[in-house]
Amino acid sequence: MKISLMLITLFLSSCAGIIKGTSQSITFTSEPSGAEVLIDGQSRGVTPLTLKLKKNHYDSVMFKLNGYTAVAKPLDKAYDGTALLNIFWDSSTTDFITGAAYEYEPNSYHVTMVKAAK
């Protein structure tokens, strides 16, 4: 009974930051693989690559590979409905401040690289 009451209290007072965290794993792949992945202009590795990114912090990803045209894409964000659970606790302000009220959508990005014109 005590455990059930604690779980219900935790569920009702939790926020997206507690339930899902303030970071999210995003996967980047390309055809062919080996493309450099730049997040907001900063090199983060080569495909295939999975990165844990701070939510609502980054705006774009670029794929670069020698001999191919670079591909840029926005890192789209969507409201995370889990933040609504925190409405009674602090009006979800913590989730908005930490960025946890949003999540990257989609959580994987794949590009087909096109050979650059000579």
PDB file of C-alpha atoms in Angstrom:
ATOM      1  CA  MET A   1       0.000   0.000   0.000  1.00  0.00           C
ATOM      2  CA  LYS A   2       2.802   2.418   0.928  1.00  0.00           C
ATOM      3  CA  ILE A   3       4.687   1.630  -2.282  1.00  0.00           C
ATOM      4  CA  SER A   4       1.560   2.139  -4.390  1.00  0.00           C
ATOM      5  CA  LEU A   5       0.924   5.503  -2.767  1.00  0.00           C
ATOM      6  CA  MET A   6       4.555   6.535  -3.351  1.00  0.00           C
ATOM      7  CA  LEU A   7       4.396   5.499  -7.007  1.00  0.00           C
ATOM      8  CA  ILE A   8       1.151   7.399  -7.579  1.00  0.00           C
ATOM      9  CA  THR A   9       2.616  10.499  -5.913  1.00  0.00           C
ATOM     10  CA  LEU A  10       5.784  10.233  -7.992  1.00  0.00           C
ATOM     11  CA  PHE A  11       3.786   9.755 -11.194  1.00  0.00           C
ATOM     12  CA  LEU A  12       1.573  12.765 -10.518  1.00  0.00           C
ATOM     13  CA  SER A  13       4.435  15.060  -9.502  1.00  0.00           C
ATOM     14  CA  SER A  14       7.025  13.956 -12.057  1.00  0.00           C
ATOM     15  CA  CYS A  15       8.035  15.930 -15.081  1.00  0.00           C
ATOM     16  CA  ALA A  16       9.460  15.114 -18.479  1.00  0.00           C
ATOM     17  CA  GLY A  17      12.932  15.841 -17.117  1.00  0.00           C
ATOM     18  CA  ILE A  18      12.569  13.163 -14.450  1.00  0.00           C
ATOM     19  CA  ILE A  19      10.757  10.595 -16.595  1.00  0.00           C
ATOM     20  CA  LYS A  20      12.617  11.005 -19.897  1.00  0.00           C
ATOM     21  CA  GLY A  21      15.608  13.193 -18.991  1.00  0.00           C
ATOM     22  CA  THR A  22      16.963  16.340 -20.587  1.00  0.00           C
ATOM     23  CA  SER A  23      18.983  14.506 -23.265  1.00  0.00           C
ATOM     24  CA  GLN A  24      17.914  12.216 -26.095  1.00  0.00           C
ATOM     25  CA  SER A  25      19.757   9.647 -28.214  1.00  0.00           C
ATOM     26  CA  ILE A  26      19.634  10.468 -31.920  1.00  0.00           C
ATOM     27  CA  THR A  27      20.920   8.153 -34.669  1.00  0.00           C
ATOM     28  CA  PHE A  28      22.543   9.435 -37.870  1.00  0.00           C
ATOM     29  CA  THR A  29      23.127   7.171 -40.887  1.00  0.00           C
ATOM     30  CA  SER A  30      24.071   7.733 -44.501  1.00  0.00           C
ATOM     31  CA  GLU A  31      24.419   5.877 -47.757  1.00  0.00           C
ATOM     32  CA  PRO A  32      27.326   5.499 -48.272  1.00  0.00           C
ATOM     33  CA  SER A  33      28.400   5.387 -44.628  1.00  0.00           C
ATOM     34  CA  GLY A  34      31.391   7.346 -43.364  1.00  0.00           C
ATOM     35  CA  ALA A  35      29.884  10.820 -43.774  1.00  0.00           C
ATOM     36  CA  GLU A  36      31.009  13.425 -41.255  1.00  0.00           C
ATOM     37  CA  VAL A  37      28.157  14.564 -38.980  1.00  0.00           C
ATOM     38  CA  LEU A  38      28.166  18.213 -37.948  1.00  0.00           C
ATOM     39  CA  ILE A  39      25.684  19.399 -35.316  1.00  0.00           C
ATOM     40  CA  ASP A  40      25.222  23.185 -35.518  1.00  0.00           C
ATOM     41  CA  GLY A  41      28.526  23.315 -37.419  1.00  0.00           C
ATOM     42  CA  GLN A  42      30.533  21.255 -34.914  1.00  0.00           C
ATOM     43  CA  SER A  43      31.955  17.908 -36.072  1.00  0.00           C
ATOM     44  CA  ARG A  44      30.640  15.089 -33.861  1.00  0.00           C
ATOM     45  CA  GLY A  45      31.765  11.926 -35.702  1.00  0.00           C
ATOM     46  CA  VAL A  46      31.002   9.858 -38.799  1.00  0.00           C
ATOM     47  CA  THR A  47      28.040   7.735 -39.821  1.00  0.00           C
ATOM     48  CA  PRO A  48      26.716   5.436 -38.551  1.00  0.00           C
ATOM     49  CA  LEU A  49      26.581   7.437 -35.320  1.00  0.00           C
ATOM     50  CA  THR A  50      24.351   7.699 -32.266  1.00  0.00           C
ATOM     51  CA  LEU A  51      24.692  10.821 -30.127  1.00  0.00           C
ATOM     52  CA  LYS A  52      23.080  11.806 -26.856  1.00  0.00           C
ATOM     53  CA  LEU A  53      21.995  15.408 -27.460  1.00  0.00           C
ATOM     54  CA  LYS A  54      20.657  17.900 -24.962  1.00  0.00           C
ATOM     55  CA  LYS A  55      16.977  18.387 -25.797  1.00  0.00           C
ATOM     56  CA  ASN A  56      15.854  21.642 -27.417  1.00  0.00           C
ATOM     57  CA  HIS A  57      19.474  22.798 -27.710  1.00  0.00           C
ATOM     58  CA  TYR A  58      20.540  22.078 -31.285  1.00  0.00           C
ATOM     59  CA  ASP A  59      18.999  23.250 -34.550  1.00  0.00           C
ATOM     60  CA  SER A  60      20.655  21.545 -37.526  1.00  0.00           C
ATOM     61  CA  VAL A  61      22.669  18.590 -38.753  1.00  0.00           C
ATOM     62  CA  MET A  62      24.927  18.484 -41.807  1.00  0.00           C
ATOM     63  CA  PHE A  63      26.370  15.408 -43.500  1.00  0.00           C
ATOM     64  CA  LYS A  64      29.641  15.817 -45.443  1.00  0.00           C
ATOM     65  CA  LEU A  65      31.572  13.229 -47.445  1.00  0.00           C
ATOM     66  CA  ASN A  66      34.407  13.867 -49.913  1.00  0.00           C
ATOM     67  CA  GLY A  67      33.164  13.624 -53.498  1.00  0.00           C
ATOM     68  CA  TYR A  68      29.510  14.106 -52.467  1.00  0.00           C
ATOM     69  CA  THR A  69      27.228  17.101 -52.077  1.00  0.00           C
ATOM     70  CA  ALA A  70      26.764  18.083 -48.423  1.00  0.00           C
ATOM     71  CA  VAL A  71      23.262  17.559 -47.017  1.00  0.00           C
ATOM     72  CA  ALA A  72      21.796  19.815 -44.306  1.00  0.00           C
ATOM     73  CA  LYS A  73      18.659  19.066 -42.323  1.00  0.00           C
ATOM     74  CA  PRO A  74      16.906  20.795 -39.446  1.00  0.00           C
ATOM     75  CA  LEU A  75      16.768  19.013 -36.103  1.00  0.00           C
ATOM     76  CA  ASP A  76      13.023  19.296 -35.621  1.00  0.00           C
ATOM     77  CA  LYS A  77      11.555  19.455 -32.147  1.00  0.00           C
ATOM     78  CA  ALA A  78       8.097  18.518 -30.889  1.00  0.00           C
ATOM     79  CA  TYR A  79       6.359  19.120 -27.568  1.00  0.00           C
ATOM     80  CA  ASP A  80       6.733  16.128 -25.248  1.00  0.00           C
ATOM     81  CA  GLY A  81       3.331  15.415 -23.729  1.00  0.00           C
ATOM     82  CA  THR A  82       5.026  13.935 -20.666  1.00  0.00           C
ATOM     83  CA  ALA A  83       5.609  17.521 -19.528  1.00  0.00           C
ATOM     84  CA  LEU A  84       1.868  17.825 -18.911  1.00  0.00           C
ATOM     85  CA  LEU A  85       2.272  15.533 -15.908  1.00  0.00           C
ATOM     86  CA  ASN A  86       4.187  18.321 -14.201  1.00  0.00           C
ATOM     87  CA  ILE A  87       1.468  20.959 -14.657  1.00  0.00           C
ATOM     88  CA  PHE A  88       0.292  20.524 -11.057  1.00  0.00           C
ATOM     89  CA  TRP A  89       3.789  20.585  -9.590  1.00  0.00           C
ATOM     90  CA  ASP A  90       5.304  23.785 -11.019  1.00  0.00           C
ATOM     91  CA  SER A  91       3.193  24.574 -14.099  1.00  0.00           C
ATOM     92  CA  SER A  92       5.832  22.720 -16.183  1.00  0.00           C
ATOM     93  CA  THR A  93       8.251  25.643 -15.878  1.00  0.00           C
ATOM     94  CA  THR A  94      11.139  23.320 -14.985  1.00  0.00           C
ATOM     95  CA  ASP A  95      10.563  21.337 -18.171  1.00  0.00           C
ATOM     96  CA  PHE A  96      10.601  24.469 -20.308  1.00  0.00           C
ATOM     97  CA  ILE A  97      13.724  25.857 -18.624  1.00  0.00           C
ATOM     98  CA  THR A  98      15.676  22.598 -18.992  1.00  0.00           C
ATOM     99  CA  GLY A  99      14.366  21.892 -22.501  1.00  0.00           C
ATOM    100  CA  ALA A 100      12.806  18.609 -21.346  1.00  0.00           C
ATOM    101  CA  ALA A 101       9.370  19.799 -22.515  1.00  0.00           C
ATOM    102  CA  TYR A 102      10.528  19.126 -26.064  1.00  0.00           C
ATOM    103  CA  GLU A 103      12.060  16.175 -27.861  1.00  0.00           C
ATOM    104  CA  TYR A 104      13.756  15.724 -31.209  1.00  0.00           C
ATOM    105  CA  GLU A 105      11.320  14.292 -33.726  1.00  0.00           C
ATOM    106  CA  PRO A 106      12.305  12.114 -35.520  1.00  0.00           C
ATOM    107  CA  ASN A 107      14.982  10.467 -33.395  1.00  0.00           C
ATOM    108  CA  SER A 108      16.892   9.139 -36.412  1.00  0.00           C
ATOM    109  CA  TYR A 109      18.138  10.816 -39.563  1.00  0.00           C
ATOM    110  CA  HIS A 110      19.184   9.035 -42.747  1.00  0.00           C
ATOM    111  CA  VAL A 111      20.512  10.648 -45.915  1.00  0.00           C
ATOM    112  CA  THR A 112      21.453   9.288 -49.309  1.00  0.00           C
ATOM    113  CA  MET A 113      24.500  11.190 -50.450  1.00  0.00           C
ATOM    114  CA  VAL A 114      24.621  12.356 -54.086  1.00  0.00           C
ATOM    115  CA  LYS A 115      27.924  12.453 -55.970  1.00  0.00           C
ATOM    116  CA  ALA A 116      29.130  16.026 -56.479  1.00  0.00           C
ATOM    117  CA  ALA A 117      29.218  17.417 -60.006  1.00  0.00           C
ATOM    118  CA  LYS A 118      32.726  17.737 -61.454  1.00  0.00           C
TER     119      LYS A 118
END
